XYZ file of C-alpha atoms in Angstrom:
520
model
C 0.184 -0.345 -0.263
C 1.678 3.021 -0.490
C 2.273 5.904 1.548
C 0.349 8.513 2.077
C 1.561 11.153 4.611
C 4.709 10.629 6.967
C 5.217 9.006 9.706
C 3.245 10.462 12.362
C 3.488 9.886 16.304
C 1.394 7.253 18.308
C -2.660 9.240 19.024
C -1.837 10.998 22.400
C -3.301 13.046 24.843
C -2.808 14.548 28.587
C -4.323 15.336 31.419
C -8.221 14.193 29.775
C -10.464 14.252 33.668
C -14.188 14.111 34.595
C -16.588 14.136 37.280
C -19.690 13.081 37.574
C -21.129 16.617 38.060
C -20.574 17.738 34.564
C -20.375 14.459 32.151
C -22.246 15.059 28.950
C -24.994 13.166 28.445
C -23.694 9.160 25.991
C -25.345 6.239 25.073
C -24.720 4.483 27.923
C -22.583 0.883 27.365
C -20.906 2.601 24.804
C -17.201 1.332 24.352
C -13.973 2.359 25.744
C -11.829 4.407 23.414
C -9.797 1.017 22.230
C -12.496 -0.410 21.603
C -13.751 2.560 19.408
C -11.008 2.973 16.948
C -11.358 -1.418 16.683
C -15.331 -0.227 15.784
C -13.518 2.498 13.367
C -11.634 -0.043 11.535
C -14.706 -2.076 11.406
C -16.524 0.235 10.130
C -14.793 1.286 7.533
C -14.787 -2.028 5.916
C -18.893 -1.765 5.513
C -17.587 -9.769 -5.638
C -14.978 -8.439 -8.291
C -12.713 -11.307 -10.195
C -10.388 -13.158 -8.035
C -9.764 -10.813 -4.923
C -10.422 -7.417 -6.107
C -12.193 -5.466 -4.212
C -14.671 -2.870 -4.846
C -14.280 -0.608 -2.111
C -10.871 0.269 -0.586
C -10.608 2.263 2.488
C -7.995 3.703 5.009
C -8.249 4.895 8.954
C -5.423 7.475 8.999
C -3.619 8.525 12.592
C -6.387 11.557 13.059
C -8.927 8.643 13.087
C -7.026 6.354 15.903
C -6.835 9.727 17.567
C -10.012 11.180 16.752
C -11.047 7.559 18.388
C -8.740 8.187 21.247
C -10.517 11.820 22.645
C -14.542 10.270 21.725
C -13.690 6.896 23.459
C -12.918 8.867 26.767
C -15.794 10.665 26.720
C -17.749 7.561 25.984
C -15.500 5.688 28.694
C -16.097 8.139 30.954
C -19.740 8.487 31.258
C -20.013 4.648 30.711
C -18.194 4.324 34.292
C -20.307 6.911 35.976
C -22.887 5.106 36.667
C -22.989 1.259 38.830
C -20.760 -1.866 38.035
C -21.989 -4.769 39.456
C -18.948 -5.948 40.885
C -19.282 -9.152 43.270
C -16.151 -8.869 45.016
C -15.121 -11.451 47.794
C -11.698 -12.468 50.115
C -10.870 -12.569 53.639
C -8.059 -12.065 55.092
C -6.519 -13.731 58.527
C -5.054 -11.469 61.102
C -3.527 -13.499 64.438
C -4.400 -10.846 66.483
C -7.874 -11.028 65.366
C -8.703 -13.733 63.673
C -10.530 -14.179 59.854
C -11.592 -10.829 58.083
C -14.242 -11.610 55.562
C -15.870 -8.881 53.147
C -17.945 -9.012 49.588
C -17.817 -5.371 48.320
C -21.207 -6.235 45.478
C -21.360 -2.837 43.399
C -18.765 -0.526 42.652
C -19.581 3.260 40.898
C -17.162 5.601 39.907
C -16.991 9.511 40.969
C -13.632 10.776 39.184
C -11.801 9.163 36.165
C -8.296 11.070 35.140
C -6.325 10.288 32.795
C -3.256 12.282 32.642
C -1.316 10.009 29.228
C -3.091 8.351 27.057
C -1.788 6.795 23.762
C -3.482 4.795 20.642
C -1.968 3.709 17.076
C -1.795 1.289 14.599
C -0.812 -2.475 16.350
C 1.135 -3.411 13.124
C -0.235 -6.346 11.210
C -2.894 -7.288 14.314
C -5.284 -4.275 15.307
C -5.063 -1.220 17.822
C -2.440 -0.994 20.787
C -3.807 1.278 24.193
C -1.515 2.716 26.533
C -2.801 4.529 29.565
C -0.623 5.799 32.354
C -0.914 7.835 35.700
C -4.622 7.852 35.488
C -5.978 8.200 38.959
C -9.705 6.758 40.247
C -12.103 7.290 42.890
C -14.210 4.812 43.568
C -17.298 4.020 45.996
C -18.879 1.128 46.854
C -21.008 -0.455 49.548
C -19.610 -3.478 51.495
C -19.933 -6.035 54.281
C -18.169 -7.302 56.520
C -17.852 -10.579 58.976
C -15.240 -10.793 61.530
C -16.017 -13.623 64.054
C -19.638 -13.456 64.788
C -19.789 -10.184 64.070
C -21.406 -8.978 61.416
C -21.381 -4.892 59.734
C -21.755 -3.202 56.696
C -21.202 0.199 55.261
C -19.701 2.364 52.859
C -15.906 2.196 51.058
C -14.029 4.866 49.862
C -11.188 4.031 46.964
C -8.725 5.937 45.826
C -6.017 4.228 43.724
C -2.998 6.243 41.749
C -0.442 5.658 38.911
C -3.110 3.055 36.983
C -1.601 1.896 34.168
C -2.853 0.072 31.476
C -1.252 -1.154 28.099
C -3.737 -3.855 25.792
C -3.249 -4.788 22.088
C -6.566 -5.767 20.779
C -6.779 -7.864 17.263
C -8.971 -7.290 14.179
C -9.735 -10.386 11.905
C -12.208 -11.835 9.761
C -13.954 -15.198 9.692
C -14.924 -17.551 6.345
C -18.248 -15.277 5.770
C -16.521 -12.025 5.256
C -17.785 -10.787 9.110
C -14.962 -8.973 11.239
C -13.788 -10.520 14.170
C -11.939 -8.809 16.970
C -10.266 -10.622 20.199
C -8.018 -9.258 23.820
C -4.424 -10.067 22.277
C -3.091 -8.923 25.029
C -3.562 -7.104 28.519
C -1.847 -6.066 31.148
C -3.103 -3.045 34.059
C -1.897 -2.451 37.565
C -2.275 0.778 40.280
C 0.842 0.888 42.315
C -1.054 3.405 45.445
C -4.167 2.284 46.372
C -5.681 4.088 49.271
C -9.141 2.651 51.074
C -11.205 4.703 54.230
C -14.135 3.451 55.191
C -17.564 4.763 56.535
C -20.596 3.622 58.950
C -21.141 0.168 61.383
C -17.445 -0.453 62.928
C -15.520 1.416 60.272
C -12.524 2.417 63.116
C -11.516 -0.836 63.468
C -11.117 -1.904 59.886
C -9.574 1.401 59.088
C -6.909 0.070 61.052
C -7.072 -3.133 58.674
C -7.399 -1.376 56.019
C -3.470 -0.784 55.282
C -3.342 -5.148 55.685
C -6.329 -5.179 52.973
C -5.047 -2.432 50.596
C -2.307 -5.319 48.721
C -4.523 -7.838 48.094
C -7.611 -5.352 46.806
C -5.439 -3.721 44.866
C -4.174 -7.129 42.993
C -7.776 -7.499 42.560
C -8.444 -4.451 41.063
C -5.987 -5.174 38.647
C -7.478 -8.148 37.691
C -10.694 -6.318 37.612
C -9.961 -3.368 34.621
C -8.025 -6.682 32.131
C -11.361 -8.591 32.378
C -13.520 -5.532 31.887
C -11.493 -5.134 28.414
C -12.122 -8.788 27.792
C -15.785 -8.237 28.473
C -16.607 -5.590 26.092
C -14.225 -7.264 23.490
C -16.523 -10.985 24.141
C -18.837 -8.365 23.221
C -18.139 -6.653 20.716
C -17.462 -10.048 19.191
C -20.733 -11.980 19.962
C -22.683 -8.390 17.423
C -20.091 -8.832 15.206
C -21.015 -12.714 15.218
C -24.198 -11.314 13.332
C -23.676 -8.603 11.095
C -25.418 -8.674 7.421
C -22.828 -9.102 5.244
C -24.675 -7.829 2.275
C -27.586 -6.039 2.504
C -31.510 -5.741 0.300
C -31.333 -2.290 -1.741
C -35.392 -2.911 -2.802
C -36.870 -5.484 -5.288
C -33.884 -6.436 -7.503
C -30.480 -5.920 -6.238
C -29.227 -5.988 -3.071
C -24.615 -5.769 -2.132
C -22.199 -7.495 -0.601
C -20.112 -5.613 0.938
C -18.581 -8.198 3.103
C -14.845 -8.411 3.476
C -12.584 -9.496 1.327
C -8.991 -10.366 4.309
C -8.040 -9.279 7.645
C -7.733 -5.342 7.642
C -3.758 -4.546 6.066
C -2.716 -2.527 9.057
C 1.052 -1.242 9.100
C 1.919 1.278 11.822
C 0.640 4.547 10.312
C -2.471 3.466 8.951
C -5.050 0.818 8.381
C -6.652 -0.340 5.087
C -9.958 -2.580 4.436
C -11.579 -3.814 0.720
C -14.730 -4.494 1.303
C -16.242 -6.230 -2.528
C -18.839 -4.146 -3.287
C -20.467 -5.796 -5.688
C -24.349 -5.194 -6.635
C -26.380 -8.896 -7.192
C -29.563 -9.975 -7.623
C -32.292 -10.741 -5.793
C -33.657 -14.547 -4.967
C -29.938 -15.268 -7.738
C -27.826 -15.647 -5.377
C -27.203 -16.109 -1.702
C -25.156 -13.278 -0.202
C -22.635 -14.201 -2.656
C -22.516 -11.879 -6.127
C -22.878 -13.850 -9.262
C -19.854 -14.791 -11.217
C -21.062 -14.170 -14.353
C -20.133 -10.997 -15.387
C -19.935 -9.794 -19.571
C -16.756 -9.094 -20.542
C -16.767 -5.084 -21.206
C -17.271 -5.141 -17.583
C -14.624 -2.836 -16.033
C -12.690 -4.623 -14.110
C -9.516 -3.187 -13.114
C -9.343 -1.665 -9.546
C -5.979 0.663 -7.708
C -3.619 -1.413 -6.720
C -3.388 0.736 -3.458
C -4.932 4.174 -2.580
C -3.100 7.878 -4.782
C 0.270 8.432 -2.682
C -0.593 12.667 -3.357
C -4.081 13.689 -2.084
C -6.163 15.475 -3.784
C -5.161 19.339 -4.339
C -8.468 20.718 -3.012
C -6.501 19.448 0.798
C -4.262 21.546 2.608
C -0.676 19.082 2.375
C -0.126 19.309 6.440
C -4.251 18.233 6.553
C -4.009 14.541 6.723
C -7.758 12.607 6.627
C -9.550 10.860 9.248
C -10.690 8.371 6.638
C -10.006 7.931 2.816
C -12.077 6.153 0.969
C -11.846 5.266 -2.562
C -14.980 4.200 -4.137
C -14.179 1.810 -7.749
C -16.477 1.731 -10.735
C -16.995 -2.073 -10.279
C -19.276 -0.933 -8.162
C -21.282 1.174 -10.288
C -21.079 -1.577 -13.439
C -22.221 -4.243 -11.199
C -25.216 -2.372 -10.074
C -25.903 -1.755 -13.794
C -24.932 -5.333 -14.748
C -27.377 -6.802 -11.899
C -30.714 -3.914 -13.243
C -30.411 -5.173 -16.430
C -30.226 -8.294 -16.130
C -33.340 -8.246 -13.260
C -35.532 -6.441 -16.544
C -35.701 -3.568 -14.179
C -34.075 -0.834 -16.751
C -37.678 -0.624 -18.465
C -40.119 2.253 -18.153
C -43.838 3.345 -20.435
C -43.878 7.043 -21.173
C -47.974 8.164 -22.397
C -48.440 11.806 -23.626
C -49.150 13.172 -20.083
C -46.347 12.217 -18.797
C -44.091 14.907 -21.228
C -43.807 18.674 -20.326
C -46.075 20.290 -22.819
C -43.477 23.121 -23.743
C -41.877 19.483 -25.353
C -40.531 19.409 -28.480
C -41.793 15.987 -29.069
C -45.173 15.431 -28.368
C -46.405 11.486 -27.726
C -49.355 11.954 -30.303
C -49.437 11.033 -34.294
C -50.113 14.095 -35.259
C -46.283 15.143 -33.607
C -44.197 12.103 -34.079
C -46.372 12.498 -37.739
C -43.468 14.783 -39.145
C -40.658 12.123 -39.408
C -42.859 9.417 -40.204
C -45.922 10.412 -43.062
C -47.341 7.534 -42.583
C -48.257 7.532 -39.111
C -50.026 10.504 -39.775
C -51.834 8.926 -42.448
C -53.059 6.169 -40.959
C -53.785 7.167 -37.420
C -54.722 10.881 -37.438
C -53.857 12.813 -34.115
C -53.773 9.642 -32.150
C -51.694 9.630 -28.622
C -49.321 7.427 -28.724
C -46.786 5.554 -26.021
C -43.095 4.684 -25.187
C -41.195 1.748 -24.032
C -38.297 2.738 -23.502
C -35.330 -0.365 -21.799
C -32.112 -1.157 -22.200
C -30.609 -3.277 -24.625
C -27.215 -3.132 -23.069
C -26.225 -2.983 -19.539
C -24.763 0.879 -18.803
C -20.987 1.529 -18.327
C -19.687 3.944 -15.867
C -15.917 4.830 -16.354
C -14.572 7.366 -14.000
C -11.572 9.379 -15.345
C -10.478 12.272 -13.931
C -11.661 14.759 -15.883
C -15.537 13.743 -15.609
C -17.521 10.220 -14.474
C -18.637 8.848 -17.850
C -20.912 6.819 -18.947
C -22.882 4.767 -22.244
C -26.665 4.243 -22.502
C -27.993 1.896 -24.709
C -31.144 1.798 -24.979
C -34.509 0.808 -27.488
C -37.389 2.483 -27.892
C -40.439 0.861 -29.330
C -43.000 3.439 -30.066
C -47.602 1.951 -30.158
C -50.317 4.535 -30.994
C -53.177 4.091 -28.650
C -56.471 3.660 -30.548
C -59.337 4.813 -29.174
C -60.513 1.029 -27.621
C -56.903 0.968 -25.631
C -56.086 -1.027 -28.581
C -51.919 -1.291 -29.167
C -50.821 -1.204 -32.019
C -46.784 -1.462 -32.473
C -45.344 1.785 -35.169
C -40.973 1.615 -35.123
C -38.369 0.337 -32.672
C -35.775 2.667 -32.184
C -32.502 2.385 -30.703
C -31.472 5.333 -29.019
C -27.501 5.584 -27.287
C -26.518 8.799 -25.549
C -23.153 9.538 -23.848
C -23.058 11.420 -20.236
C -20.882 12.993 -18.122
C -21.311 13.330 -14.556
C -19.726 15.766 -11.952
C -20.683 14.063 -8.820
C -20.719 16.473 -5.591
C -20.794 15.405 -1.550
C -22.045 18.535 1.131
C -21.730 17.186 4.609
C -23.593 13.535 4.204
C -25.141 14.027 1.179
C -24.358 12.643 -2.665
C -24.892 15.181 -5.121
C -23.550 16.243 -8.463
C -24.637 16.930 -12.627
C -24.526 15.116 -15.204
C -24.438 16.367 -19.180
C -25.800 15.271 -21.960
C -22.655 14.459 -24.201
C -24.141 12.546 -27.270
C -27.087 11.385 -28.953
C -27.416 9.271 -31.585
C -31.167 7.749 -32.998
C -31.046 4.463 -35.586
C -34.125 2.549 -36.566
C -34.324 -1.186 -36.430
C -37.918 -1.983 -38.067
C -40.585 0.035 -38.770
C -44.772 -0.780 -39.592
C -45.543 2.422 -41.180
C -43.069 3.744 -43.288
C -39.121 5.325 -43.170
C -38.394 7.279 -39.982
C -36.437 10.028 -41.143
C -33.758 9.291 -37.359
C -31.425 12.240 -38.165
C -33.949 15.137 -37.801
C -36.270 13.263 -34.512
C -32.491 12.682 -33.236
C -31.618 16.857 -33.673
C -34.994 17.526 -31.808
C -34.683 14.744 -29.155
C -31.204 16.598 -28.688
C -32.960 20.053 -28.348
C -35.418 18.860 -26.031
C -32.849 17.104 -23.697
C -30.654 20.136 -23.249
C -33.749 22.365 -22.654
C -36.044 19.852 -20.359
C -34.039 16.641 -19.520
C -31.084 17.192 -18.687
C -32.169 20.158 -15.853
C -34.786 18.243 -14.912
C -32.264 14.804 -13.841
C -29.730 17.845 -12.540
C -32.560 19.376 -10.447
C -32.967 15.760 -8.503
C -28.715 14.706 -8.463
C -27.890 18.810 -6.771
C -30.383 17.407 -3.669
C -28.051 14.847 -3.644
C -28.948 11.433 -1.243
C -27.990 10.889 2.183
C -24.825 8.289 2.651
C -24.384 5.579 4.961
C -23.026 5.994 8.162
C -22.168 4.061 10.842
C -24.484 5.360 14.554
C -23.550 8.442 15.695
C -21.354 9.122 12.880
C -20.876 11.452 10.311
C -18.317 12.765 7.523
C -16.940 16.442 8.367
C -15.631 18.393 6.013
C -15.821 15.925 3.215
C -13.583 16.702 -0.035
C -14.270 14.234 -3.485
C -12.267 14.112 -6.353
C -12.112 11.390 -8.834
C -8.905 9.524 -10.348
C -8.715 6.470 -12.474
C -11.116 4.167 -12.511
C -11.847 5.287 -8.697
C -13.956 7.726 -7.132
C -11.470 9.508 -4.010
C -13.134 10.544 -0.831
C -11.113 12.002 1.590
C -12.740 13.620 4.980
C -13.005 13.820 8.653
C -15.231 12.301 11.399
C -17.441 13.582 14.421
C -19.332 12.123 16.804
C -23.232 13.436 17.266
C -24.904 11.931 20.320
């Protein structure tokens, strides 16, 4: 994979503090910072011949920094509620006997992370390190010393907490992402505990003796909680879809082609990105694609960022969508018979230079008006070949191949065939992106009309072609651009949206470079 930017330091932050009374609201159960970075890597992962992907995505170090900052907020929000702990233990004193204790739940009152970093673990996944963190906890306790039972509350302050964890990312046999906890080490060297209520004066005397055991237990709990979160995420990923049905005709396969390619600077993922017919193939696209379908895909994302982006601004996410995706969609809809449309006389604008009546079209076929004077007509448009799209640095180029069969509608509603034409068109398009909406404009660059058969004598196709070009230029193209400029929303993981996206056209693919933002 080609390099996009010089090596940068790991995503790092300092002195991040949170108090319960000032916490912003975020959904409960949200992932911690390392999990969020992992989720970002997986959600960027949202057939070509062989193993060529239709979509490639790259997450940069700035995405990890975004995940670190947001993850800390979500982690603090999650911690600021009661947690079931079920911590049980005992301590034996030769003088007083055996003290047994139980801490059923715990609540985090304060979490301060003075130094944290998230970076890519090459060929593995994501690495999280936290140093010099401080946490203040409150909990209810129950204790028994001999025949004496007691209960009360406890406050714990743990300083100099350090966590180092590595989370791995891979893919299963069905193209679903997988995660695992590769390693975890947590420790806190300074623990202070203070009892309240009950016989707390006695337990406070024994607290220094119990602090070492309790510190070891809490250190274990930190990694256990991380692993539990990874297990929950892994279980959820097993049920993720590898294809999405878009309508009654087509679905898209967005399964992963392999594990992410992770270097020290970025993480790259490859998705199939191929459309297939509903009911014809189960989650795997049909393999019979025409030789004319463009297959070539970039071996790597471009080494030079779009000129619209400042050289010093490395985007969080790069997304390359190849022309294969659009061509597989065209092939799917064509073979499904979805590229058909009946046009009646009342569907055209009154000012359109060609009206679907024998009086109007009789100008190009005199026998039509003679046989059927001033009768309404109907046009059946259909694609006779799949449309083809190619992406070039100047524009998107499309070729449309259609047939137009004209019918005369008699007073008794009978449709009599008049003539059959082949109408081919060349168009160019300029896609645009604003926020989370993808739009664009289209232009007609060429049009040709040819007669195939006629039941009403020869058709003057050249005159018809000229008038049709004028009508499309005056009405058709502005109508299409009005709808294209409104745009369509882009899919995005829950809560995430694109920030300052930039779109550029490359040879064979469209490149989107964007930052990310989170909205709760």
